[in-house]
Amino acid sequence: MKRKILCLITICIIFPFHFDYAYCRYVLIDKSLAFVGEMVILESDLEKYACYVALRSEKPVESFQKQDLLVKMIDEIVLVQEATKMGIAEDRADGVNEQNGKLKMMIDTQSRWCKSVTLDESYIADMAYNESVVEKFIKTRIEVFIRIAEKDVYRYYLAKHDEYEEGYNDDVKNSIREELKTMLVNKELSDYLNRIKKRIDIVIPEE
């Protein structure tokens, strides 16, 4: 069943000479964009999240697609919930303390990348903590199982070159290995997320 929550405020104007009549109108102040289990993502939540992503990437918030950010936000929520259930979420104080310098710099420069929304220190700390939990989850549940054989590195090299070249040295091998690792981690993470999402009630109402 599709769910949709609209936050409305009613504004009523009572005319001074006609007390039996009032003109009322409803003003939309926020709306739901998605449901992740019992959690509701409001449009205002996405606007703040978009601002945080802009700060982290040092790109104008306008350069990001709303739908892409919503999917990214949902994925992060799902992974943090899963990490918490599995007991691999790090201590909040430790995670935030390690990033104190970065958090202060983000607060000082946020107006450069995000002009429409102002984020407070608490929100930025919350997002930074979630980010660190996701990173730990990926390292302990995804990366640790990735193995790249030497033959796979060489095959990948040949796929980009017509034949063996003298440039196939240790630096090139390491670069290819890291590239393959990133590709495999992203694929495994995507597959893992899809499996988790099947167990969670996720609804994105139609516009």
PDB file of C-alpha atoms in Angstrom:
ATOM      1  CA  MET A   1       0.000   0.000   0.000  1.00  0.00           C
ATOM      2  CA  LYS A   2       1.385   3.391  -0.974  1.00  0.00           C
ATOM      3  CA  ARG A   3       1.855   5.834   1.849  1.00  0.00           C
ATOM      4  CA  LYS A   4       2.048   9.564   1.638  1.00  0.00           C
ATOM      5  CA  ILE A   5       2.449  12.079   4.414  1.00  0.00           C
ATOM      6  CA  LEU A   6       2.056  15.780   3.856  1.00  0.00           C
ATOM      7  CA  CYS A   7       2.838  18.257   6.606  1.00  0.00           C
ATOM      8  CA  LEU A   8       0.265  21.020   6.372  1.00  0.00           C
ATOM      9  CA  ILE A   9      -0.374  24.216   8.261  1.00  0.00           C
ATOM     10  CA  THR A  10      -3.822  25.762   8.193  1.00  0.00           C
ATOM     11  CA  ILE A  11      -4.031  29.516   7.893  1.00  0.00           C
ATOM     12  CA  CYS A  12      -7.392  31.012   8.743  1.00  0.00           C
ATOM     13  CA  ILE A  13      -8.387  34.639   8.346  1.00  0.00           C
ATOM     14  CA  ILE A  14     -11.462  35.729  10.264  1.00  0.00           C
ATOM     15  CA  PHE A  15     -13.048  38.804   8.813  1.00  0.00           C
ATOM     16  CA  PRO A  16     -13.810  41.391  11.548  1.00  0.00           C
ATOM     17  CA  PHE A  17     -17.393  42.109  10.439  1.00  0.00           C
ATOM     18  CA  HIS A  18     -18.480  38.579   9.665  1.00  0.00           C
ATOM     19  CA  PHE A  19     -17.650  36.373  12.627  1.00  0.00           C
ATOM     20  CA  ASP A  20     -19.582  33.461  11.149  1.00  0.00           C
ATOM     21  CA  TYR A  21     -17.235  33.211   8.183  1.00  0.00           C
ATOM     22  CA  ALA A  22     -13.577  32.414   7.997  1.00  0.00           C
ATOM     23  CA  TYR A  23     -11.366  32.045   4.967  1.00  0.00           C
ATOM     24  CA  CYS A  24      -8.922  29.172   5.374  1.00  0.00           C
ATOM     25  CA  ARG A  25      -6.234  27.815   3.137  1.00  0.00           C
ATOM     26  CA  TYR A  26      -3.719  25.018   3.533  1.00  0.00           C
ATOM     27  CA  VAL A  27      -0.028  25.672   2.971  1.00  0.00           C
ATOM     28  CA  LEU A  28       2.319  22.773   2.285  1.00  0.00           C
ATOM     29  CA  ILE A  29       5.385  23.095   4.537  1.00  0.00           C
ATOM     30  CA  ASP A  30       7.011  19.707   3.912  1.00  0.00           C
ATOM     31  CA  LYS A  31       6.332  16.415   2.184  1.00  0.00           C
ATOM     32  CA  SER A  32       7.503  12.827   2.388  1.00  0.00           C
ATOM     33  CA  LEU A  33       9.845  11.578  -0.314  1.00  0.00           C
ATOM     34  CA  ALA A  34      10.457   8.032   0.917  1.00  0.00           C
ATOM     35  CA  PHE A  35       9.792   5.529   3.693  1.00  0.00           C
ATOM     36  CA  VAL A  36      12.577   3.248   4.903  1.00  0.00           C
ATOM     37  CA  GLY A  37      10.893   0.882   7.313  1.00  0.00           C
ATOM     38  CA  GLU A  38       9.460   3.132  10.003  1.00  0.00           C
ATOM     39  CA  MET A  39      11.673   6.060   9.004  1.00  0.00           C
ATOM     40  CA  VAL A  40      10.278   8.874   6.875  1.00  0.00           C
ATOM     41  CA  ILE A  41      12.523  10.957   4.635  1.00  0.00           C
ATOM     42  CA  LEU A  42      11.072  14.431   4.195  1.00  0.00           C
ATOM     43  CA  GLU A  43      11.959  16.890   1.466  1.00  0.00           C
ATOM     44  CA  SER A  44      13.674  19.058   4.068  1.00  0.00           C
ATOM     45  CA  ASP A  45      15.780  16.038   5.108  1.00  0.00           C
ATOM     46  CA  LEU A  46      16.954  15.569   1.524  1.00  0.00           C
ATOM     47  CA  GLU A  47      17.777  19.270   1.188  1.00  0.00           C
ATOM     48  CA  LYS A  48      20.018  19.081   4.252  1.00  0.00           C
ATOM     49  CA  TYR A  49      21.600  15.848   3.058  1.00  0.00           C
ATOM     50  CA  ALA A  50      22.271  17.403  -0.360  1.00  0.00           C
ATOM     51  CA  CYS A  51      24.018  20.285   1.364  1.00  0.00           C
ATOM     52  CA  TYR A  52      26.204  17.865   3.331  1.00  0.00           C
ATOM     53  CA  VAL A  53      27.151  15.911   0.189  1.00  0.00           C
ATOM     54  CA  ALA A  54      28.034  19.186  -1.532  1.00  0.00           C
ATOM     55  CA  LEU A  55      30.295  20.127   1.370  1.00  0.00           C
ATOM     56  CA  ARG A  56      32.044  16.754   1.389  1.00  0.00           C
ATOM     57  CA  SER A  57      32.640  16.768  -2.359  1.00  0.00           C
ATOM     58  CA  GLU A  58      33.268  20.522  -2.581  1.00  0.00           C
ATOM     59  CA  LYS A  59      30.821  20.906  -5.436  1.00  0.00           C
ATOM     60  CA  PRO A  60      27.796  23.216  -5.710  1.00  0.00           C
ATOM     61  CA  VAL A  61      24.650  21.543  -4.450  1.00  0.00           C
ATOM     62  CA  GLU A  62      22.983  22.339  -7.789  1.00  0.00           C
ATOM     63  CA  SER A  63      25.339  19.925  -9.555  1.00  0.00           C
ATOM     64  CA  PHE A  64      23.659  16.899  -7.939  1.00  0.00           C
ATOM     65  CA  GLN A  65      20.485  15.184  -9.127  1.00  0.00           C
ATOM     66  CA  LYS A  66      17.730  15.009  -6.522  1.00  0.00           C
ATOM     67  CA  GLN A  67      16.805  11.389  -7.302  1.00  0.00           C
ATOM     68  CA  ASP A  68      20.426  10.227  -7.154  1.00  0.00           C
ATOM     69  CA  LEU A  69      20.845  11.856  -3.754  1.00  0.00           C
ATOM     70  CA  LEU A  70      17.643  10.253  -2.476  1.00  0.00           C
ATOM     71  CA  VAL A  71      18.904   6.784  -3.479  1.00  0.00           C
ATOM     72  CA  LYS A  72      22.289   7.508  -1.877  1.00  0.00           C
ATOM     73  CA  MET A  73      20.568   8.674   1.313  1.00  0.00           C
ATOM     74  CA  ILE A  74      18.387   5.543   1.462  1.00  0.00           C
ATOM     75  CA  ASP A  75      21.400   3.284   0.877  1.00  0.00           C
ATOM     76  CA  GLU A  76      23.294   4.986   3.692  1.00  0.00           C
ATOM     77  CA  ILE A  77      20.377   4.632   6.098  1.00  0.00           C
ATOM     78  CA  VAL A  78      20.023   0.938   5.236  1.00  0.00           C
ATOM     79  CA  LEU A  79      23.752   0.265   5.704  1.00  0.00           C
ATOM     80  CA  VAL A  80      23.921   2.110   9.035  1.00  0.00           C
ATOM     81  CA  GLN A  81      20.910   0.148  10.289  1.00  0.00           C
ATOM     82  CA  GLU A  82      22.494  -3.119   9.142  1.00  0.00           C
ATOM     83  CA  ALA A  83      25.859  -2.253  10.703  1.00  0.00           C
ATOM     84  CA  THR A  84      24.144  -1.426  14.000  1.00  0.00           C
ATOM     85  CA  LYS A  85      22.273  -4.750  13.996  1.00  0.00           C
ATOM     86  CA  MET A  86      25.525  -6.622  13.321  1.00  0.00           C
ATOM     87  CA  GLY A  87      27.325  -4.772  16.097  1.00  0.00           C
ATOM     88  CA  ILE A  88      30.024  -3.296  13.882  1.00  0.00           C
ATOM     89  CA  ALA A  89      29.084   0.369  14.233  1.00  0.00           C
ATOM     90  CA  GLU A  90      31.968   2.206  15.864  1.00  0.00           C
ATOM     91  CA  ASP A  91      31.751   4.247  19.034  1.00  0.00           C
ATOM     92  CA  ARG A  92      30.109   7.527  18.140  1.00  0.00           C
ATOM     93  CA  ALA A  93      32.480   9.714  20.154  1.00  0.00           C
ATOM     94  CA  ASP A  94      35.562   8.108  18.599  1.00  0.00           C
ATOM     95  CA  GLY A  95      34.181   8.421  15.080  1.00  0.00           C
ATOM     96  CA  VAL A  96      33.346  12.111  15.479  1.00  0.00           C
ATOM     97  CA  ASN A  97      36.517  13.046  17.393  1.00  0.00           C
ATOM     98  CA  GLU A  98      38.685  11.692  14.593  1.00  0.00           C
ATOM     99  CA  GLN A  99      37.015  14.157  12.199  1.00  0.00           C
ATOM    100  CA  ASN A 100      36.855  17.255  14.394  1.00  0.00           C
ATOM    101  CA  GLY A 101      39.177  19.242  12.133  1.00  0.00           C
ATOM    102  CA  LYS A 102      37.242  18.341   8.994  1.00  0.00           C
ATOM    103  CA  LEU A 103      33.905  19.126  10.670  1.00  0.00           C
ATOM    104  CA  LYS A 104      35.081  22.593  11.714  1.00  0.00           C
ATOM    105  CA  MET A 105      36.330  23.321   8.194  1.00  0.00           C
ATOM    106  CA  MET A 106      33.018  22.159   6.687  1.00  0.00           C
ATOM    107  CA  ILE A 107      31.038  24.477   8.946  1.00  0.00           C
ATOM    108  CA  ASP A 108      33.262  27.420   8.037  1.00  0.00           C
ATOM    109  CA  THR A 109      32.986  26.842   4.271  1.00  0.00           C
ATOM    110  CA  GLN A 110      29.431  25.552   3.818  1.00  0.00           C
ATOM    111  CA  SER A 111      28.102  28.845   2.407  1.00  0.00           C
ATOM    112  CA  ARG A 112      30.479  28.415  -0.528  1.00  0.00           C
ATOM    113  CA  TRP A 113      28.811  25.179  -1.678  1.00  0.00           C
ATOM    114  CA  CYS A 114      25.337  25.377  -0.207  1.00  0.00           C
ATOM    115  CA  LYS A 115      23.572  28.723  -0.045  1.00  0.00           C
ATOM    116  CA  SER A 116      19.956  27.669   0.488  1.00  0.00           C
ATOM    117  CA  VAL A 117      20.385  25.507   3.627  1.00  0.00           C
ATOM    118  CA  THR A 118      22.355  26.086   6.808  1.00  0.00           C
ATOM    119  CA  LEU A 119      23.654  23.040   8.661  1.00  0.00           C
ATOM    120  CA  ASP A 120      24.525  23.092  12.340  1.00  0.00           C
ATOM    121  CA  GLU A 121      27.465  21.300  13.937  1.00  0.00           C
ATOM    122  CA  SER A 122      25.265  18.532  15.344  1.00  0.00           C
ATOM    123  CA  TYR A 123      23.841  17.574  11.930  1.00  0.00           C
ATOM    124  CA  ILE A 124      27.237  17.564  10.271  1.00  0.00           C
ATOM    125  CA  ALA A 125      28.581  15.380  13.086  1.00  0.00           C
ATOM    126  CA  ASP A 126      25.662  12.949  12.635  1.00  0.00           C
ATOM    127  CA  MET A 127      26.307  12.631   8.901  1.00  0.00           C
ATOM    128  CA  ALA A 128      30.049  12.233   9.430  1.00  0.00           C
ATOM    129  CA  TYR A 129      29.368   9.458  11.927  1.00  0.00           C
ATOM    130  CA  ASN A 130      27.062   7.651   9.478  1.00  0.00           C
ATOM    131  CA  GLU A 131      29.730   7.967   6.811  1.00  0.00           C
ATOM    132  CA  SER A 132      32.356   6.400   9.073  1.00  0.00           C
ATOM    133  CA  VAL A 133      29.990   3.530   9.945  1.00  0.00           C
ATOM    134  CA  VAL A 134      29.402   2.819   6.249  1.00  0.00           C
ATOM    135  CA  GLU A 135      33.156   2.832   5.607  1.00  0.00           C
ATOM    136  CA  LYS A 136      33.732   0.369   8.446  1.00  0.00           C
ATOM    137  CA  PHE A 137      30.908  -1.844   7.183  1.00  0.00           C
ATOM    138  CA  ILE A 138      32.427  -1.945   3.686  1.00  0.00           C
ATOM    139  CA  LYS A 139      35.887  -2.790   5.037  1.00  0.00           C
ATOM    140  CA  THR A 140      34.731  -5.551   7.387  1.00  0.00           C
ATOM    141  CA  ARG A 141      31.926  -7.078   5.330  1.00  0.00           C
ATOM    142  CA  ILE A 142      32.906  -6.440   1.706  1.00  0.00           C
ATOM    143  CA  GLU A 143      36.576  -5.598   1.151  1.00  0.00           C
ATOM    144  CA  VAL A 144      37.893  -8.342   3.412  1.00  0.00           C
ATOM    145  CA  PHE A 145      36.504 -11.000   1.055  1.00  0.00           C
ATOM    146  CA  ILE A 146      37.838  -9.466  -2.176  1.00  0.00           C
ATOM    147  CA  ARG A 147      40.696 -11.391  -3.765  1.00  0.00           C
ATOM    148  CA  ILE A 148      42.291 -10.406  -7.095  1.00  0.00           C
ATOM    149  CA  ALA A 149      44.491 -12.957  -8.825  1.00  0.00           C
ATOM    150  CA  GLU A 150      47.588 -11.997 -10.810  1.00  0.00           C
ATOM    151  CA  LYS A 151      46.074 -13.490 -13.959  1.00  0.00           C
ATOM    152  CA  ASP A 152      43.045 -11.194 -13.601  1.00  0.00           C
ATOM    153  CA  VAL A 153      45.328  -8.173 -13.376  1.00  0.00           C
ATOM    154  CA  TYR A 154      47.148  -9.259 -16.534  1.00  0.00           C
ATOM    155  CA  ARG A 155      43.892  -9.953 -18.417  1.00  0.00           C
ATOM    156  CA  TYR A 156      42.603  -6.523 -17.504  1.00  0.00           C
ATOM    157  CA  TYR A 157      45.854  -4.998 -18.718  1.00  0.00           C
ATOM    158  CA  LEU A 158      45.633  -6.848 -22.038  1.00  0.00           C
ATOM    159  CA  ALA A 159      42.022  -5.709 -22.455  1.00  0.00           C
ATOM    160  CA  LYS A 160      43.326  -2.152 -22.642  1.00  0.00           C
ATOM    161  CA  HIS A 161      46.453  -2.899 -24.685  1.00  0.00           C
ATOM    162  CA  ASP A 162      46.950  -4.840 -27.894  1.00  0.00           C
ATOM    163  CA  GLU A 163      49.864  -6.837 -26.569  1.00  0.00           C
ATOM    164  CA  TYR A 164      52.378  -7.120 -23.779  1.00  0.00           C
ATOM    165  CA  GLU A 165      54.360  -3.922 -23.257  1.00  0.00           C
ATOM    166  CA  GLU A 166      57.370  -2.994 -21.175  1.00  0.00           C
ATOM    167  CA  GLY A 167      55.070  -0.670 -19.266  1.00  0.00           C
ATOM    168  CA  TYR A 168      53.558  -3.643 -17.445  1.00  0.00           C
ATOM    169  CA  ASN A 169      55.512  -3.056 -14.231  1.00  0.00           C
ATOM    170  CA  ASP A 170      54.760  -3.175 -10.517  1.00  0.00           C
ATOM    171  CA  ASP A 171      53.293   0.334 -10.439  1.00  0.00           C
ATOM    172  CA  VAL A 172      50.925  -0.495 -13.299  1.00  0.00           C
ATOM    173  CA  LYS A 173      49.974  -3.802 -11.650  1.00  0.00           C
ATOM    174  CA  ASN A 174      49.180  -2.075  -8.354  1.00  0.00           C
ATOM    175  CA  SER A 175      47.140   0.588 -10.127  1.00  0.00           C
ATOM    176  CA  ILE A 176      45.135  -2.054 -12.001  1.00  0.00           C
ATOM    177  CA  ARG A 177      44.680  -4.079  -8.826  1.00  0.00           C
ATOM    178  CA  GLU A 178      43.223  -1.047  -7.027  1.00  0.00           C
ATOM    179  CA  GLU A 179      40.945  -0.291  -9.976  1.00  0.00           C
ATOM    180  CA  LEU A 180      39.658  -3.877 -10.057  1.00  0.00           C
ATOM    181  CA  LYS A 181      39.209  -3.846  -6.295  1.00  0.00           C
ATOM    182  CA  THR A 182      37.094  -0.702  -6.464  1.00  0.00           C
ATOM    183  CA  MET A 183      34.942  -2.188  -9.211  1.00  0.00           C
ATOM    184  CA  LEU A 184      34.418  -5.446  -7.313  1.00  0.00           C
ATOM    185  CA  VAL A 185      33.680  -3.693  -4.018  1.00  0.00           C
ATOM    186  CA  ASN A 186      31.052  -1.501  -5.688  1.00  0.00           C
ATOM    187  CA  LYS A 187      29.442  -4.534  -7.327  1.00  0.00           C
ATOM    188  CA  GLU A 188      29.404  -6.593  -4.122  1.00  0.00           C
ATOM    189  CA  LEU A 189      28.075  -3.632  -2.150  1.00  0.00           C
ATOM    190  CA  SER A 190      25.289  -3.102  -4.695  1.00  0.00           C
ATOM    191  CA  ASP A 191      24.341  -6.790  -4.531  1.00  0.00           C
ATOM    192  CA  TYR A 192      24.422  -6.715  -0.720  1.00  0.00           C
ATOM    193  CA  LEU A 193      22.209  -3.630  -0.610  1.00  0.00           C
ATOM    194  CA  ASN A 194      19.686  -5.224  -2.961  1.00  0.00           C
ATOM    195  CA  ARG A 195      19.461  -8.279  -0.694  1.00  0.00           C
ATOM    196  CA  ILE A 196      18.952  -6.118   2.412  1.00  0.00           C
ATOM    197  CA  LYS A 197      16.339  -3.943   0.733  1.00  0.00           C
ATOM    198  CA  LYS A 198      14.218  -6.984  -0.043  1.00  0.00           C
ATOM    199  CA  ARG A 199      13.806  -7.467   3.709  1.00  0.00           C
ATOM    200  CA  ILE A 200      12.877  -3.834   4.365  1.00  0.00           C
ATOM    201  CA  ASP A 201       9.685  -2.020   3.485  1.00  0.00           C
ATOM    202  CA  ILE A 202      10.967   0.801   1.265  1.00  0.00           C
ATOM    203  CA  VAL A 203       8.407   3.015  -0.441  1.00  0.00           C
ATOM    204  CA  ILE A 204       9.021   6.033  -2.667  1.00  0.00           C
ATOM    205  CA  PRO A 205       5.654   7.713  -3.322  1.00  0.00           C
ATOM    206  CA  GLU A 206       4.949   8.889  -6.837  1.00  0.00           C
ATOM    207  CA  GLU A 207       5.015  12.627  -7.446  1.00  0.00           C
TER     208      GLU A 207
END
